[in-house]
Protein backbone atom coordinates (compact mmCIF):
# COMPACT_ATOMS: atom_id res chain seq x y z
CA ARG A 1 -15.40 -10.75 -20.50
CA LYS A 2 -12.63 -8.61 -19.60
CA GLN A 3 -14.36 -7.13 -17.05
CA ALA A 4 -15.17 -10.58 -15.75
CA ALA A 5 -11.55 -11.35 -15.58
CA SER A 6 -11.23 -7.69 -13.86
CA GLN A 7 -14.16 -8.57 -11.04
CA ARG A 8 -12.65 -12.12 -10.48
CA ARG A 9 -9.21 -10.61 -9.66
CA GLU A 10 -10.44 -8.32 -7.54
CA ALA A 11 -12.19 -10.86 -5.70
CA LEU A 12 -9.80 -13.32 -5.20
CA ALA A 13 -6.84 -10.42 -4.17
CA GLY A 14 -10.09 -9.66 -1.64
CA LEU A 15 -9.37 -13.32 -0.18
CA SER A 16 -5.59 -12.88 -0.16
CA LEU A 17 -5.73 -15.73 -2.70
CA PRO A 18 -3.11 -15.48 -5.71
CA VAL A 19 -4.65 -14.15 -8.88
CA ALA A 20 -2.24 -16.57 -11.35
CA ILE A 21 -0.56 -19.48 -10.57
CA GLY A 22 1.51 -21.05 -12.87
CA GLY A 23 -1.42 -20.20 -15.64
CA MET A 24 -3.74 -22.56 -13.74
CA LEU A 25 -6.36 -19.29 -13.18
CA GLY A 26 -5.63 -17.48 -16.34
CA ASP A 27 -2.86 -15.18 -16.16
CA GLN A 28 0.52 -14.99 -15.65
CA ALA A 29 2.45 -17.06 -13.10
CA GLN A 30 3.45 -15.21 -10.47
CA GLU A 31 7.25 -15.12 -9.23
CA GLY A 32 8.30 -18.37 -6.77
CA VAL A 33 4.94 -19.58 -7.91
CA SER A 34 4.04 -22.87 -9.53
CA ALA A 35 1.94 -25.36 -9.99
CA ASN A 36 4.52 -27.47 -8.07
CA SER A 37 4.10 -24.93 -5.18
CA PRO A 38 3.73 -25.93 -1.78
CA TYR A 39 -0.02 -24.76 -0.18
CA LEU A 40 -1.92 -24.50 2.73
CA LEU A 41 -5.60 -25.91 2.99
CA ASN A 42 -8.41 -25.43 4.47
CA ILE A 43 -9.82 -28.02 6.68
CA SER A 44 -13.42 -27.58 8.09
CA ASP A 45 -16.36 -29.68 10.21
CA ASP A 46 -18.44 -28.77 7.35
CA ILE A 47 -18.28 -30.21 4.65
CA SER A 48 -19.34 -27.76 2.15
CA LEU A 49 -16.18 -25.45 3.54
CA GLU A 50 -13.59 -28.45 3.39
CA GLY A 51 -10.96 -27.59 0.89
CA ARG A 52 -12.30 -24.59 -0.27
CA LEU A 53 -9.46 -22.07 0.39
CA LEU A 54 -6.30 -22.67 -0.92
CA TYR A 55 -3.03 -20.26 -0.49
CA PHE A 56 0.14 -21.19 -2.44
CA LEU A 57 3.39 -20.36 -1.04
CA PRO A 58 6.02 -18.33 -3.02
CA GLU A 59 10.04 -19.54 -2.72
CA GLY A 60 12.39 -16.88 -1.41
CA THR A 61 9.26 -14.05 -0.17
CA PRO A 62 8.27 -14.56 3.75
CA ILE A 63 4.46 -15.05 3.96
CA VAL A 64 2.71 -13.03 6.72
CA VAL A 65 -0.02 -14.20 8.09
CA GLY A 66 -2.80 -12.32 10.39
CA SER A 67 -5.49 -10.01 10.37
CA ASP A 68 -3.67 -6.87 8.59
CA ALA A 69 -4.55 -6.09 5.05
CA GLY A 70 -1.14 -5.64 3.77
CA ASN A 71 -0.59 -9.40 4.76
CA ARG A 72 0.26 -12.16 2.24
CA ILE A 73 -2.68 -14.30 3.83
CA ARG A 74 -5.21 -12.58 5.09
CA LEU A 75 -7.21 -13.97 8.00
CA ILE A 76 -10.32 -12.20 10.02
CA GLY A 77 -11.71 -13.49 13.24
CA LEU A 78 -12.30 -12.37 16.75
CA GLY A 79 -8.48 -12.54 18.46
CA ILE A 80 -6.30 -12.78 15.18
CA PRO A 81 -3.24 -10.74 15.52
CA SER A 82 -2.10 -8.59 12.72
CA LYS A 83 0.65 -10.38 12.63
CA LEU A 84 -0.24 -14.24 13.21
CA CYS A 85 2.77 -16.35 12.31
CA GLU A 86 5.82 -15.73 9.30
CA LEU A 87 6.03 -18.42 6.63
CA HIS A 88 9.28 -19.12 4.70
CA VAL A 89 9.52 -21.72 2.10
CA ALA A 90 12.70 -23.41 1.58
CA PRO A 91 13.81 -23.63 -1.99
CA GLY A 92 13.85 -27.31 -3.41
């Protein structure tokens, strides 16, 4: 069971997904993220891919999006720069 939880955390981290969202994924909440946090949800022409990626946006910490491995949200694909944009969530 512990090994499965560890593998799940590694897989989520590899996808730039938060490992813990207010207990929703079975761990402690991450700073600035709760069940009421804003999020990004993917849109796709392929119904089997629609809504499969969910990125919660924490308050107070800039969220860098791009292809760099250190970004909070990592996008991999042709033509995606290392820093595509930076998102800021206003309190409240």
